mmCIF file of C-alpha atoms in Angstrom:
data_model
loop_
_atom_site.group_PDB
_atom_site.id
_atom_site.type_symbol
_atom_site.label_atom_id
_atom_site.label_comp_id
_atom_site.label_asym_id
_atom_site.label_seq_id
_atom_site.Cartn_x
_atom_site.Cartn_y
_atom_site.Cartn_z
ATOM 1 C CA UNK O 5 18.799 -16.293 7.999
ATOM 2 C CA UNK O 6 22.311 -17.130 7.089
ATOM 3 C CA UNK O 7 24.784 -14.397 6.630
ATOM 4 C CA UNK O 8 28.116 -13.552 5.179
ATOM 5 C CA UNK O 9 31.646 -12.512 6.304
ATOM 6 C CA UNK O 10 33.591 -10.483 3.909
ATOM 7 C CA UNK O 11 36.885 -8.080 4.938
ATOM 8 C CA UNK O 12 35.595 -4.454 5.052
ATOM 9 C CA UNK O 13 38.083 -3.557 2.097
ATOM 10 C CA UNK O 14 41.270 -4.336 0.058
ATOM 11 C CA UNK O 15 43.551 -3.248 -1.937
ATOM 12 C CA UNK O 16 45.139 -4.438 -5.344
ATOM 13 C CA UNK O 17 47.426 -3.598 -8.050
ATOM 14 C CA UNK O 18 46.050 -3.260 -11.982
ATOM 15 C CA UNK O 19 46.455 -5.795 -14.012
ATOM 16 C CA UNK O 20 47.024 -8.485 -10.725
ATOM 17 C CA UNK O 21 44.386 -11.236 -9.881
ATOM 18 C CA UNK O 22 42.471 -10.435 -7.040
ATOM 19 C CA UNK O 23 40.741 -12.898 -4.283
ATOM 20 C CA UNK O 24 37.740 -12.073 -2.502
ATOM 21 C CA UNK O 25 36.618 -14.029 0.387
ATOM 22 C CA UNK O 26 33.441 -14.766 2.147
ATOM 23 C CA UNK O 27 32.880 -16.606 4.648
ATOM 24 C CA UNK O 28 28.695 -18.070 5.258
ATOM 25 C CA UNK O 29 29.043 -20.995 7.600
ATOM 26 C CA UNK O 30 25.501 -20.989 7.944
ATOM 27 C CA UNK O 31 25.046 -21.929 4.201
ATOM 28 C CA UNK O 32 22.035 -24.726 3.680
ATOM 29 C CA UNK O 33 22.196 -27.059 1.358
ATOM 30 C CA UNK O 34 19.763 -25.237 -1.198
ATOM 31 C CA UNK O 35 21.181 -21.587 -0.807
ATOM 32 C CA UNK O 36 22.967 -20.512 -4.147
ATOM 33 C CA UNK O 37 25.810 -18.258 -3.514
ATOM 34 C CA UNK O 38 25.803 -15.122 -5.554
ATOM 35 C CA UNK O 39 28.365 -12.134 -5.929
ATOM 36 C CA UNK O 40 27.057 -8.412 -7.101
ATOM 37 C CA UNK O 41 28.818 -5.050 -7.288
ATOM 38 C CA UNK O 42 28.086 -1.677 -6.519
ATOM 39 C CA UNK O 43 30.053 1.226 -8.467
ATOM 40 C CA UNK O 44 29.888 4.483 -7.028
ATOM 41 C CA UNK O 45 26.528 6.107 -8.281
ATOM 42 C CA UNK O 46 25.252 2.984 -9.661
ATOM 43 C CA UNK O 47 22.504 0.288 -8.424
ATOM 44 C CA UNK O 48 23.981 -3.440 -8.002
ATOM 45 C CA UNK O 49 25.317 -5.435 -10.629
ATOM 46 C CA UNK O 50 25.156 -9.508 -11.498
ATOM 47 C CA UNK O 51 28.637 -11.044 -11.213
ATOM 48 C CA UNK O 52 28.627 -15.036 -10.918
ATOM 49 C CA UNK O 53 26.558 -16.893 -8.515
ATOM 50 C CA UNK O 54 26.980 -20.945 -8.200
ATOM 51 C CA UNK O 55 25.770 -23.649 -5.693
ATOM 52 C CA UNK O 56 28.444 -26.243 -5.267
ATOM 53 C CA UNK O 57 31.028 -26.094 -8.472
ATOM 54 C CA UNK O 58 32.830 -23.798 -9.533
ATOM 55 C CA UNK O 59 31.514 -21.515 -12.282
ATOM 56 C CA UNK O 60 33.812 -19.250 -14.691
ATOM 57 C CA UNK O 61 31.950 -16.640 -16.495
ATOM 58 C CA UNK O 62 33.573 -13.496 -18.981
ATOM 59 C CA UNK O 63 33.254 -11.049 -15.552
ATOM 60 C CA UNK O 64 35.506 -13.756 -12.901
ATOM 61 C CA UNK O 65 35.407 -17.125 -11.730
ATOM 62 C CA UNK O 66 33.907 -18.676 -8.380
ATOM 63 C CA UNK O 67 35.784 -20.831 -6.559
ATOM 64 C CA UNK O 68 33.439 -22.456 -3.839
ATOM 65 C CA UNK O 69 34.661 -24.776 -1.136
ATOM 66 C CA UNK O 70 33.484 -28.527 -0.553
ATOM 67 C CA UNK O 71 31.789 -27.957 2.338
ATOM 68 C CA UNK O 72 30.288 -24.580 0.986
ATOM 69 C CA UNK O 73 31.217 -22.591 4.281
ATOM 70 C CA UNK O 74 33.025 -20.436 2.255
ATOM 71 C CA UNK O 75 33.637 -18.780 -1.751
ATOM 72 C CA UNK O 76 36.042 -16.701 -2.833
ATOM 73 C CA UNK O 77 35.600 -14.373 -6.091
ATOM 74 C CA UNK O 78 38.414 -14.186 -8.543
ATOM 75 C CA UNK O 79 38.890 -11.588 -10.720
ATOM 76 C CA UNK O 80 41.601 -12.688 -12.959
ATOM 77 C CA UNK O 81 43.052 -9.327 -14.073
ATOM 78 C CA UNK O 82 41.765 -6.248 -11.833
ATOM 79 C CA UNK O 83 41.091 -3.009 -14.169
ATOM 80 C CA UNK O 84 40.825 0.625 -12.459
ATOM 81 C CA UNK O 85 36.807 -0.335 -13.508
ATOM 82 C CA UNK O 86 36.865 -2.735 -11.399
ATOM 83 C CA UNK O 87 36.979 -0.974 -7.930
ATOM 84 C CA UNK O 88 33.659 -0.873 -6.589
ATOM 85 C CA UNK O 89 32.226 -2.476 -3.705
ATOM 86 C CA UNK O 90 31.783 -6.624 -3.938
ATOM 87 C CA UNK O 91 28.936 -8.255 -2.145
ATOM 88 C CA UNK O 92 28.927 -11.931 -0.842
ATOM 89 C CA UNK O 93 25.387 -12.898 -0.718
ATOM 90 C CA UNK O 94 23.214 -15.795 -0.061
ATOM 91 C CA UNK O 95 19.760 -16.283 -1.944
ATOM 92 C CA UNK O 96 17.559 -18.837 -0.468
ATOM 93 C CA UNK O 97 15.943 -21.402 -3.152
ATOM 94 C CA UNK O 98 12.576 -21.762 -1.575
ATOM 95 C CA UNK O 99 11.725 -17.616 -0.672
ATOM 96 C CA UNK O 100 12.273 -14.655 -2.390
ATOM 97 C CA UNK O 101 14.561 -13.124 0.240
ATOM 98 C CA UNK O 102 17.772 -11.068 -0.941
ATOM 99 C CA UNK O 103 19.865 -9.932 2.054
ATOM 100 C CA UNK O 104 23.249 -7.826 1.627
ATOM 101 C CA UNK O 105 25.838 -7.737 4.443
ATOM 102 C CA UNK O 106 28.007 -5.131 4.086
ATOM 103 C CA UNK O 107 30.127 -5.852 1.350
ATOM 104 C CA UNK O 108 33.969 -5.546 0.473
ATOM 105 C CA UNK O 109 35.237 -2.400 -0.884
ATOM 106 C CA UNK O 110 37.721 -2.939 -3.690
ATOM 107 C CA UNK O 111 40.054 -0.668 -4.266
ATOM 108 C CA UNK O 112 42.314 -0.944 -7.406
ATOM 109 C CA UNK O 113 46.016 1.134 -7.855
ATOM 110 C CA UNK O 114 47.251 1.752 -11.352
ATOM 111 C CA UNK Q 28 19.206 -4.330 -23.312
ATOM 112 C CA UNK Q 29 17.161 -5.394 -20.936
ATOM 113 C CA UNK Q 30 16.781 -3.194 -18.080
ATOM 114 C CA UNK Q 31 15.434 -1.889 -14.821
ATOM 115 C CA UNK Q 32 14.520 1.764 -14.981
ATOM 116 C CA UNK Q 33 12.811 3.957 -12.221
ATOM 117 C CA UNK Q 34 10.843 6.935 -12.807
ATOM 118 C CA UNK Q 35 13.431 9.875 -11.356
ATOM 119 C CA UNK Q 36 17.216 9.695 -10.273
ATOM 120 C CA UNK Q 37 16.740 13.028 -7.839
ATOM 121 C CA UNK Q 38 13.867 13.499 -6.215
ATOM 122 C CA UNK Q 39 12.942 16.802 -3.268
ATOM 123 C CA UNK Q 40 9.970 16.242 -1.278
ATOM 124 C CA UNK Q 41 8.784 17.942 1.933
ATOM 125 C CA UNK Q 42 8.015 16.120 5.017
ATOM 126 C CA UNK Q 43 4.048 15.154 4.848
ATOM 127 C CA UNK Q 44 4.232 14.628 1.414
ATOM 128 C CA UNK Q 45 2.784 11.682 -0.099
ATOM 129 C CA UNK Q 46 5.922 9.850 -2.356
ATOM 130 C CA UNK Q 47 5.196 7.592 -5.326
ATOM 131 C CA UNK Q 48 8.646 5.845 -6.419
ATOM 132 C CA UNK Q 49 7.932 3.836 -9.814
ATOM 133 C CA UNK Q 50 10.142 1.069 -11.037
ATOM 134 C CA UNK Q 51 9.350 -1.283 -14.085
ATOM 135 C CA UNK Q 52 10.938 -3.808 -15.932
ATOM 136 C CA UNK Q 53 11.207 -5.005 -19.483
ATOM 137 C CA UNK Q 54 12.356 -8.565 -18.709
ATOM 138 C CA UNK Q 55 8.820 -10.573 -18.012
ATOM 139 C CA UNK Q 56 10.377 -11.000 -14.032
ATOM 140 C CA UNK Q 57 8.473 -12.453 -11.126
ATOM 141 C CA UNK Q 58 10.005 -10.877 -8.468
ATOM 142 C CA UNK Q 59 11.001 -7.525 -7.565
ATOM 143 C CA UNK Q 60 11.882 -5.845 -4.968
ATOM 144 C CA UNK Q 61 12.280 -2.471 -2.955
ATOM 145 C CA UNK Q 62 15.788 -1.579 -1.279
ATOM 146 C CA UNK Q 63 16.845 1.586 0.485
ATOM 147 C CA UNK Q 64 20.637 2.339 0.685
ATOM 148 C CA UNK Q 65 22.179 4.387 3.430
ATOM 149 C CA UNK Q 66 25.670 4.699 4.719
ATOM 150 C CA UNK Q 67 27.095 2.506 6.878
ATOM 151 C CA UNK Q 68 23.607 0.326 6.717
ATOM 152 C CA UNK Q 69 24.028 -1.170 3.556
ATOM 153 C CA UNK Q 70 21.114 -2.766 1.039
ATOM 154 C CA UNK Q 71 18.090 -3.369 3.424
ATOM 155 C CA UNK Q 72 14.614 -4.819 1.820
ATOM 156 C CA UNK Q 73 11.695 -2.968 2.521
ATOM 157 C CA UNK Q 74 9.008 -5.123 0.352
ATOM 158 C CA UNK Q 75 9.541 -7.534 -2.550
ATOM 159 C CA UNK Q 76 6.448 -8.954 -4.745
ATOM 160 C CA UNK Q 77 6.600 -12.619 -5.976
ATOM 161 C CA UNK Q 78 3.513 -12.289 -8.208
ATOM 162 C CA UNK Q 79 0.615 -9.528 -9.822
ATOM 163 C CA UNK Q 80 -0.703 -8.406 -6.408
ATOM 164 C CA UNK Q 81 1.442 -10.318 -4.115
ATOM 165 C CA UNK Q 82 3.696 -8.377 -1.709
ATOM 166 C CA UNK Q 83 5.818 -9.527 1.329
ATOM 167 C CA UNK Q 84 7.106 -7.067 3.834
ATOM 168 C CA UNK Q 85 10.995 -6.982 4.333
ATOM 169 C CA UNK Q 86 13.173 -5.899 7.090
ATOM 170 C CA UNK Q 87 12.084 -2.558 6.907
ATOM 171 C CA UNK Q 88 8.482 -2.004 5.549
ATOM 172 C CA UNK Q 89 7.362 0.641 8.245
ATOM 173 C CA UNK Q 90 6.457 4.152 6.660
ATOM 174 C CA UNK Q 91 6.082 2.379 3.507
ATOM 175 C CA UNK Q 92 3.580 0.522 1.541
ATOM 176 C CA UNK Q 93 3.581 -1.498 -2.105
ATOM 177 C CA UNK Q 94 1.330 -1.531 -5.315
ATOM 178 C CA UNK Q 95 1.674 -4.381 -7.874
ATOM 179 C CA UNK Q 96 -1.122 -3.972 -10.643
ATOM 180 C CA UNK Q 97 1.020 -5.116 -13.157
ATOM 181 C CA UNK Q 98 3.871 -7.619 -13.877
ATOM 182 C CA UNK Q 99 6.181 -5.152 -14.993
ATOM 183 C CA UNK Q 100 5.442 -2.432 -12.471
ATOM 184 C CA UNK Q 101 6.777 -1.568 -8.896
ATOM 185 C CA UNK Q 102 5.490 1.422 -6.904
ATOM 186 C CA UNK Q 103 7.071 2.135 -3.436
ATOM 187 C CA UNK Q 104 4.764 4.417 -1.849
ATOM 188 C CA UNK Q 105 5.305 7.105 1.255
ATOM 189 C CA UNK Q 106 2.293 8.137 2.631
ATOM 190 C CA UNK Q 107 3.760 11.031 4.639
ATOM 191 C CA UNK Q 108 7.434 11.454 3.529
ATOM 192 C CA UNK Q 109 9.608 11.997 6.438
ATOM 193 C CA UNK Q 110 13.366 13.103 7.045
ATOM 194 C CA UNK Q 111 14.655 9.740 8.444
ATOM 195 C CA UNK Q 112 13.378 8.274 4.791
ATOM 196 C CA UNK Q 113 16.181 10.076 2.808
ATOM 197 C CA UNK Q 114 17.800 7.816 1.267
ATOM 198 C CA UNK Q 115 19.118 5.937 -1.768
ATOM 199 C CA UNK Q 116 15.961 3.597 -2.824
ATOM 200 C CA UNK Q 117 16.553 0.759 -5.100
ATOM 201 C CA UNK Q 118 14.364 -1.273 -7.122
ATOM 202 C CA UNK Q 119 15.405 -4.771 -8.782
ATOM 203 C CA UNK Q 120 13.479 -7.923 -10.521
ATOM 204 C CA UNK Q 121 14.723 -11.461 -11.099
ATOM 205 C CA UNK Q 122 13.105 -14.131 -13.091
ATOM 206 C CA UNK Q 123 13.382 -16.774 -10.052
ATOM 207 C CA UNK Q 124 13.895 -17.158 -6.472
ATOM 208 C CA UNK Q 125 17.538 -18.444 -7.650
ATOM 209 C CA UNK Q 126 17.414 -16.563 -10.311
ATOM 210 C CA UNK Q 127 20.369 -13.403 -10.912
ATOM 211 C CA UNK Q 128 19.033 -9.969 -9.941
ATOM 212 C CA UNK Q 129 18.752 -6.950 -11.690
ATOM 213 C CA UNK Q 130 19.336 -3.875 -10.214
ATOM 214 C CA UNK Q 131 18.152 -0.130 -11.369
ATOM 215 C CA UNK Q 132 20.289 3.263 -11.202
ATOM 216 C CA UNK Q 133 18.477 4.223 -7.660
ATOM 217 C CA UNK Q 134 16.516 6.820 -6.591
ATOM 218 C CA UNK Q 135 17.614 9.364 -4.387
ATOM 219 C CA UNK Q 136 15.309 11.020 -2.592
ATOM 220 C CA UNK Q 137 15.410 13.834 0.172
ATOM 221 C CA UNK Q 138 12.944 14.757 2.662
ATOM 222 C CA UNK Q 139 12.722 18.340 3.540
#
């Protein structure tokens, strides 16, 4: 199964962008990259997911790389709502298979 | 909105028990799936269900089993509760394999 890499936590200021990396040099070629967060108390939410472009949505933008070893999430303008916990996570085309690795924790400072 | 609900946010059970966790969806999804949550473990998948009927096991299916009469509906089932299954337990749908996920609010349950 191919994993993900993502820093155990970081820190930013509000209002700054933020970049969140992952790393999944195992990605194959039909494996669609997709980003969720966790708030405290809360089930998993949708953020952005893409395959090989870029993809801007109202929530952040994805910025994938060309050889699709690696993503980074970009939220453009972190809030104090937006510290939760950010998970990098591959979904395979041809199964049904959802695996989370264990996630970055954001953590926002007013 | 559309949603993901599941039938209790708390739940107390004794060890023995038999544990019915129910999760439906309004969004006419495929696929959904079972998740517990525990510290330091992260999301693991216990069972997902591509179709009416249809159930895979996960990475961690043992102590549990699956019902899918319906599209809509979900039931994670413990047939003798026991302590090492308290946990945060997660359901979630999505229209397609590629498809975006939706997560409910959780369960959590404790085993007594």
């Amino acid at each position: 199964d191919a994993k993900t890499t993502q820093p155990n936590s970081m820190e930013s200021n509000e209002e700054e962008p933020v970049h969140l990396p992952c790393n999944h040099s195992t990605i194959s070629g039909t494996d669609y990259i997709h980003w969720y967060r966790q708030l405290p108390s809360q089930g998993p939410e949708y953020v952005i997911h893409g395959l090989t472009s870029n993809v801007n949505n109202r929530m952040a933008s994805l910025a994938i790389a060309e050889d699709r070893k690696s993503s980074t999430l970009i939220l453009h303008r972190a809030t104090l709502r937006d510290a939760a916990v950010y998970y990098c996570i591959l979904m395979y085309n041809a199964g049904n298979m959802l695996t989370f690795g264990g996630g970055t924790r954001l953590m926002v400072k007013p | 909105d559309v949603k993901v609900t599941q039938s209790s946010r708390y739940l107390v059970k004794r060890t023995g028990e038999k544990v019915f966790l129910e999760c439906v969806q309004d969004m006419d999804h495929e696929n959904m799936f079972w998740y517990r949550q525990d510290p330091g473990l992260g999301l693991r998948l216990i069972y997902f269900s591509y179709d009416v009927k249809m159930k895979e096991k996960g990475d961690i299916p043992e102590g549990y089993s699956v019902s899918r009469e319906k599209k809509e509906r979900f039931s994670l089932i413990l047939e003798s509760a026991s302590t090492n299954q308290t946990s945060m337990y997660l359901c979630a749908s999505s229209l397609t394999a590629s498809g975006t996920v939706r997560f409910g609010p959780g369960t959590r349950l404790t085993v007594l």
